[in-house]
Coordinates of C-alpha atoms in Angstrom, one line a residue:
X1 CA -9.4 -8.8 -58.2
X2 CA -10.3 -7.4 -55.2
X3 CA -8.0 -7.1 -52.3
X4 CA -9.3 -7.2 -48.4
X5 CA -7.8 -4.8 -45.7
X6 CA -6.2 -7.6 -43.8
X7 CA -4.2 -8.9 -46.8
X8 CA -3.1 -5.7 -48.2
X9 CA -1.6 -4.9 -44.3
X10 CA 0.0 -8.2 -44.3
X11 CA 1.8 -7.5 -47.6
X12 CA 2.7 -4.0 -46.7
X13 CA 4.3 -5.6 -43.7
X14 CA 6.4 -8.5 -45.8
X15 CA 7.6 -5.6 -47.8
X16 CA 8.9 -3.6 -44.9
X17 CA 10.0 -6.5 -42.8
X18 CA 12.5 -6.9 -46.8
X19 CA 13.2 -3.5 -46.9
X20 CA 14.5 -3.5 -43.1
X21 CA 16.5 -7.1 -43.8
X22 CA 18.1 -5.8 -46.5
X23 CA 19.5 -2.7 -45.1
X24 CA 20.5 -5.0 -42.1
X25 CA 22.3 -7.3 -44.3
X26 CA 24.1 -4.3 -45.9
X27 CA 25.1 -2.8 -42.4
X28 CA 26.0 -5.5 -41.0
X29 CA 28.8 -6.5 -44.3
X30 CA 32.2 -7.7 -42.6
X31 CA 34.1 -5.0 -41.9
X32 CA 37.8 -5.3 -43.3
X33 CA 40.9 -3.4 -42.6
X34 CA 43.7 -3.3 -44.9
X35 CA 46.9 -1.0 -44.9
X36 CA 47.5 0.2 -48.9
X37 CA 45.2 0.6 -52.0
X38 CA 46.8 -2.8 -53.4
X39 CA 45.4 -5.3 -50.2
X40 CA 42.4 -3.6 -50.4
X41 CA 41.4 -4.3 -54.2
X42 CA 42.2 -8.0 -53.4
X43 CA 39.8 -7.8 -50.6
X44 CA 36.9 -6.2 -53.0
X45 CA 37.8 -8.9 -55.6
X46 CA 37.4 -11.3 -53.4
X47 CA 34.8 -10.3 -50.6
X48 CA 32.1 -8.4 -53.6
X49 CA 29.2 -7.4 -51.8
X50 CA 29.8 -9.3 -48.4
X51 CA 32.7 -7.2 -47.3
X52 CA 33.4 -3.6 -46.6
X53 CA 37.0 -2.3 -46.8
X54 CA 39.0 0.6 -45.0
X55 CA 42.3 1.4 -46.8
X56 CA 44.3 3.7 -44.5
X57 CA 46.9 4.4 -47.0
X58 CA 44.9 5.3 -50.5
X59 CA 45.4 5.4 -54.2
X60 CA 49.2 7.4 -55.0
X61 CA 50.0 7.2 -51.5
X62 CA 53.2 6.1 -50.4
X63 CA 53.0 3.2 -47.5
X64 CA 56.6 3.9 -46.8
X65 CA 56.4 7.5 -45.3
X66 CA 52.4 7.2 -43.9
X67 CA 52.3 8.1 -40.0
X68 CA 49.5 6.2 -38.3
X69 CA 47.0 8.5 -36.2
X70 CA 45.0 7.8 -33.0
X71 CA 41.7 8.3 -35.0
X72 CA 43.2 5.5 -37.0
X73 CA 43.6 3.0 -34.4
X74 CA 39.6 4.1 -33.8
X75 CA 38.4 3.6 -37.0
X76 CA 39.7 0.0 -37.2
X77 CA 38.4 -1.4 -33.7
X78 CA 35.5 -2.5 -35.4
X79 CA 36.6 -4.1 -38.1
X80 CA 36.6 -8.3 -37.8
X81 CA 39.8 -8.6 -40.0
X82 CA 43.2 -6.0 -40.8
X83 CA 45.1 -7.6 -43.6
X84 CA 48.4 -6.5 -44.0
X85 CA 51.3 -7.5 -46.6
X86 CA 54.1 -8.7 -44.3
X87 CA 57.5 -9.0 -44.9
X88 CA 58.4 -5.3 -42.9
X89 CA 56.2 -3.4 -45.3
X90 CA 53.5 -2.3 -43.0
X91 CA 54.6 -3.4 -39.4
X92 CA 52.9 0.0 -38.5
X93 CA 49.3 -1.7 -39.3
X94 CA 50.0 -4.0 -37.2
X95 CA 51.1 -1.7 -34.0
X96 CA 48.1 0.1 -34.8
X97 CA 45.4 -2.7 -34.4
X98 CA 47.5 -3.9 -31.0
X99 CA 47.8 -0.8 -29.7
X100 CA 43.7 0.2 -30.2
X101 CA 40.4 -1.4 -29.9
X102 CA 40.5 -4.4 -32.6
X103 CA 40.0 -7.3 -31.0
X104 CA 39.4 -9.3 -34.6
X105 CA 42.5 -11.1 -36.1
X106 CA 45.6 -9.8 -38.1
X107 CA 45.8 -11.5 -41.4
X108 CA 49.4 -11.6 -43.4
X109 CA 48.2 -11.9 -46.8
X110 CA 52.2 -12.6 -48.1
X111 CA 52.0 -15.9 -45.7
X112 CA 53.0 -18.5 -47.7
X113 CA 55.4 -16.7 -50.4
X114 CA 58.8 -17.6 -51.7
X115 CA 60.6 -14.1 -50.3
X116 CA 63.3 -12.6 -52.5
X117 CA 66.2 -12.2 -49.9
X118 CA 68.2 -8.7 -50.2
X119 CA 71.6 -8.0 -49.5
X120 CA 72.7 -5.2 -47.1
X121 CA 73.4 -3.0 -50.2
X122 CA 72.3 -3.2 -53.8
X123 CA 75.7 -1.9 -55.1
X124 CA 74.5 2.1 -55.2
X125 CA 75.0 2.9 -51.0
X126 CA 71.5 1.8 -49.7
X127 CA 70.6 -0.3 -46.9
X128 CA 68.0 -2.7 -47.9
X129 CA 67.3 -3.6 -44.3
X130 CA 63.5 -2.7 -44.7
X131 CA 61.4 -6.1 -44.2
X132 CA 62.2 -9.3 -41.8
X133 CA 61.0 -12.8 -43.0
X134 CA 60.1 -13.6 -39.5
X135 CA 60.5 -17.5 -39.8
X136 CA 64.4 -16.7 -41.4
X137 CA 65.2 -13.3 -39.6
X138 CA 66.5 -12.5 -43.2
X139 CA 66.2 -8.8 -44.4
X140 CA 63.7 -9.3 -47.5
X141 CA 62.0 -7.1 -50.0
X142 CA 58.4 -6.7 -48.9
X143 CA 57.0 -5.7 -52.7
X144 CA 56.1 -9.3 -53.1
X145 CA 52.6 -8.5 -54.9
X146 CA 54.9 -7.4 -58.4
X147 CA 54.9 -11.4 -58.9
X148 CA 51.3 -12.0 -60.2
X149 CA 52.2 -15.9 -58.8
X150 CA 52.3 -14.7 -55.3
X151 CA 49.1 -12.4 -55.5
X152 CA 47.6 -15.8 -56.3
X153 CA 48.8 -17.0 -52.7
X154 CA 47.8 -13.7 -51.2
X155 CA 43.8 -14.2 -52.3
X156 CA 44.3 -17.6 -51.2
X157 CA 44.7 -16.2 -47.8
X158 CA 42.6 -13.7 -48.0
X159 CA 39.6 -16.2 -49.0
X160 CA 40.4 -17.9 -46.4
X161 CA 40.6 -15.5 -43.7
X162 CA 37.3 -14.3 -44.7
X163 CA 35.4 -17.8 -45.2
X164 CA 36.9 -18.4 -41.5
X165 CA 35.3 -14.7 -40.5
X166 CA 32.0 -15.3 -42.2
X167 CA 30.9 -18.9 -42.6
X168 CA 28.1 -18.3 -44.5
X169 CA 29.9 -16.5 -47.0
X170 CA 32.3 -19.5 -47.6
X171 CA 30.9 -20.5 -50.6
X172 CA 30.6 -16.8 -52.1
X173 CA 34.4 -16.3 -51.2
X174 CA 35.7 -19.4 -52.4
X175 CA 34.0 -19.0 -56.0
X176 CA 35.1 -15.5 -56.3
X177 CA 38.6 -16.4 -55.6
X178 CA 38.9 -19.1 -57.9
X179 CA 37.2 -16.8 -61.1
X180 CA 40.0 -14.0 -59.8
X181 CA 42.8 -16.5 -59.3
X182 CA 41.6 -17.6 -63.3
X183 CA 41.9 -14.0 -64.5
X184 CA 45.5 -13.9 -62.5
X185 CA 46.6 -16.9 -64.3
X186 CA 45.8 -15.4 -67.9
X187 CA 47.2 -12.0 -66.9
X188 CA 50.7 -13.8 -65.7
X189 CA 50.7 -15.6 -69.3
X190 CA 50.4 -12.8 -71.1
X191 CA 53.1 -10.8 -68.8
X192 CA 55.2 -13.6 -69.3
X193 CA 55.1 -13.9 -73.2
X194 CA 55.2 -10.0 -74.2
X195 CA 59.0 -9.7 -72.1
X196 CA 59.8 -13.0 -74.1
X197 CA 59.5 -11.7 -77.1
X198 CA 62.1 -8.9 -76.4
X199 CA 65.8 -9.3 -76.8
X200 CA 67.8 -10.0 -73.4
X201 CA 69.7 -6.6 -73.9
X202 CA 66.5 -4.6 -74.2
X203 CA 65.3 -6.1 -70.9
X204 CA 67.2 -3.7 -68.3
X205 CA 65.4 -0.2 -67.0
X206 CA 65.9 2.2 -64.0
X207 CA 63.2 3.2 -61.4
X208 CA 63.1 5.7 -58.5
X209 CA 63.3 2.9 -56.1
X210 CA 63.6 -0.9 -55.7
X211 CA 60.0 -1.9 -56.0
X212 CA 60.6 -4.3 -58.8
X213 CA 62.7 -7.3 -57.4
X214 CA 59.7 -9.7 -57.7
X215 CA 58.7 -8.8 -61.1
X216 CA 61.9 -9.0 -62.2
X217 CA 62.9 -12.6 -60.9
X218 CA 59.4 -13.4 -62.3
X219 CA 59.8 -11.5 -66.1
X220 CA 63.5 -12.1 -66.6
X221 CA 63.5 -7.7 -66.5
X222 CA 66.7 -6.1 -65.1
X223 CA 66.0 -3.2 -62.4
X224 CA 68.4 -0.3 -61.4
X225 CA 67.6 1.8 -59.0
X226 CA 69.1 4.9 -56.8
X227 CA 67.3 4.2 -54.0
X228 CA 66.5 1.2 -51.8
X229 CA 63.3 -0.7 -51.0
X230 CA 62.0 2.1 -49.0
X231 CA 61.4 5.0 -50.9
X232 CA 61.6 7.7 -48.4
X233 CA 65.5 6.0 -48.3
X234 CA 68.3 9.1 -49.2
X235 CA 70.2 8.1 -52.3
X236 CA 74.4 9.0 -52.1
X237 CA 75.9 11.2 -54.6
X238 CA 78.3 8.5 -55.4
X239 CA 76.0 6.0 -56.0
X240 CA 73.8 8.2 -58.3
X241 CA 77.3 9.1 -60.2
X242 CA 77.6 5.0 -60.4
X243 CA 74.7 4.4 -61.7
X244 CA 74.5 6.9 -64.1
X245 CA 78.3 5.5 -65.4
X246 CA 76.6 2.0 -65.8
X247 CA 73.7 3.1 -67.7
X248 CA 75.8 5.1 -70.0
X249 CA 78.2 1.6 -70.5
X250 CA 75.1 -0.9 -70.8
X251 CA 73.0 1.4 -72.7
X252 CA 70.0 1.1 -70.7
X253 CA 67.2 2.1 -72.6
X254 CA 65.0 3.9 -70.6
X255 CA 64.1 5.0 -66.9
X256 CA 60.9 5.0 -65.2
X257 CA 59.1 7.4 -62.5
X258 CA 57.0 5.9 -60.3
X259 CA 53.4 6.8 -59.3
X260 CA 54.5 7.0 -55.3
X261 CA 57.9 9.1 -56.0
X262 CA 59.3 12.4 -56.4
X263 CA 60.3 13.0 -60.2
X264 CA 63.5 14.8 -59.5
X265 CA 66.0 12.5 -59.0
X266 CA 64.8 10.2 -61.8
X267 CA 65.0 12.9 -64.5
X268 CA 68.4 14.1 -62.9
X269 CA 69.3 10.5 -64.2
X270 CA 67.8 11.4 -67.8
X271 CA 69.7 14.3 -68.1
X272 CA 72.4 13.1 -67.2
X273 CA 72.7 9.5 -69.0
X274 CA 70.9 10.3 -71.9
X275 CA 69.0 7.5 -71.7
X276 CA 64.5 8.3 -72.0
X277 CA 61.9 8.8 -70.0
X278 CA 60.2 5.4 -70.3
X279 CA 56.7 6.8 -68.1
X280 CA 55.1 6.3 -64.9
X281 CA 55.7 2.5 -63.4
X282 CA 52.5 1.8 -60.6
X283 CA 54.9 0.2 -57.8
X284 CA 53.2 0.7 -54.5
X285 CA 49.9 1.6 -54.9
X286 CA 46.9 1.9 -57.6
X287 CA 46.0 5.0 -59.2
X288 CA 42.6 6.8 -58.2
X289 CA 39.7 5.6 -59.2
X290 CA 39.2 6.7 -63.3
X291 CA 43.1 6.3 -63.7
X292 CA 44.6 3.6 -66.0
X293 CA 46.0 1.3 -62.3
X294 CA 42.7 1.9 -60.3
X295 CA 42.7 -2.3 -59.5
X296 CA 45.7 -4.7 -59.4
X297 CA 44.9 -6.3 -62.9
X298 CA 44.8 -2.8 -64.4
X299 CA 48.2 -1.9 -62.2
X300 CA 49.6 -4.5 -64.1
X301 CA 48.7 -4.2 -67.2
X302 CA 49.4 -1.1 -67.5
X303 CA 53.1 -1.5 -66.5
X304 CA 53.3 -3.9 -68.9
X305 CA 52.2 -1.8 -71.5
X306 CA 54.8 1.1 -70.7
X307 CA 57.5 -1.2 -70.1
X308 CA 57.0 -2.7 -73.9
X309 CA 56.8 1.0 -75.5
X310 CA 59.6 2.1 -74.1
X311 CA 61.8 -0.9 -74.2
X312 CA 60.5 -2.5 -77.9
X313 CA 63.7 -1.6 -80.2
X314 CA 63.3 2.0 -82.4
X315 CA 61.8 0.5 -86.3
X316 CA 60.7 -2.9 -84.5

């Protein structure tokens, strides 16, 4: 068939005119801030193609000890949304989008949530005084995303911050939320039934620092720890000696290091109480890419999947 000048420029033309929509489409994806590698997998989950995410604080980072820089400020003016987690954990996220060029909207993905109020001190000499519920003004623990039921309300908000951001993604947002929120469900069933299964007097381990309150009120799991909510917190000798007494009385089974802490104290613990190294717990952020926590569903599952090795009784 033969094909005339004329028509052959006009095609060449519809395919370039594509070629230069598409690559405008991809540049000009929603640009989303978030403050740790955990916010920033919900985001992906829920945003796909339609989104593009900064982390500031990545895979085994700790959020606790990261120090904001000015180029950080800079590299999230031009984002439409920050999403932080709330509850005291990142308030520096939120200095840093005030105190810059963002003029987009702050979105607390932990709105909504059923906090898990802390006392002043957890028994072993540390402050919990890290996070403010700011409608209560009561100290709370921030780890809130180590209850698979409130990650559900966290993509809630976060499709909904981004619907409200891009319009014409409402319908992309809202359908990949509810196949994630799906997947959530199924995942919390399964958490729920394996810790079930175990005897109450298996259910009680120690990690490096008080990560775990929600997953415990969720899981029916007991959590020790030497060090508070914040783990850049400095444990006291007397509480460490306390600790290691009631491990050694309630037979703990096993103790935990965590992805974002320093080994030391933990297996100064061991040593000392005789009870095992359990593994590596994933508390406050995912592992790198290619690592068994690189999203939240593998974070979790593969916390489940330590906790029952270590913690299933010896010949069961």
């Amino acid at each position: 068939m033969k094909t005339f000048p004329r028509l052959r420029r006009v095609r060449t033309l519809a395919a370039c005119a594509a070629l230069l929509l598409g690559g405008n489409a991809h540049a000009q994806a929603l640009e989303v801030a978030t403050s740790f590698s955990i916010l920033g997998d919900l985001v992906a989950q829920v945003g796909g193609e339609r989104v593009k995410v900064r982390t500031l604080v990545g895979p085994d980072e700790d959020a606790h000890a990261f120090q904001p820089r000015p180029s950080d400020a800079r590299e999230i003016g031009t984002a439409a949304l920050v999403v932080v987690n709330g509850l005291g954990f990142d308030d520096w996220m939120t200095r840093l989008a005030r105190a810059g060029v963002f003029k987009g909207t702050v979105v607390v993905a932990s709105a909504g949530i059923s906090t898990l109020e802390m006392t002043r001190d957890d028994g072993h000499g540390h402050d919990h005084d890290h996070g403010k519920d700011e409608g209560k003004g009561k100290a709370v623990d921030p780890h809130a995303w180590q209850d698979i039921a409130n990650v559900r309300r966290y993509v809630a908000n976060i499709a909904g911050a981004l619907a409200a951001a891009d319009p014409e993604g409402a319908t992309a947002y809202r359908s990949a939320a509810e196949r994630y929120d799906g997947e959530l469900q199924a995942l919390d069933a399964e958490i729920r039934a394996a810790f079930a299964a175990l005897p109450a007097e298996r259910r009680k381990v120690v990690s490096s620092h008080a990560a775990f309150g929600y997953f415990a009120r969720a899981y029916d799991i007991r959590f020790l720890s030497p060090v508070g909510v914040a783990n850049n917190a400095e444990p006291t000798a007397k509480g460490v000696a306390r600790l290691i007494r009631q491990l050694k009385e309630e037979k703990v089974p096993a103790v935990f290091i965590e992805n974002v802490a320093d080994p030391r104290l933990i297996e100064r613990i061991r040593s000392e109480s005789g009870a095992a190294v359990g593994g590596t717990l994933y508390s406050d952020a995912l592992s790198k890419a290619g690592g068994p926590a690189s999203t939240y569903v593998h974070m979790m599952r593969t916390n489940l999947a330590t906790l029952q090795k270590a913690l299933v009784a010896p010949g069961r």
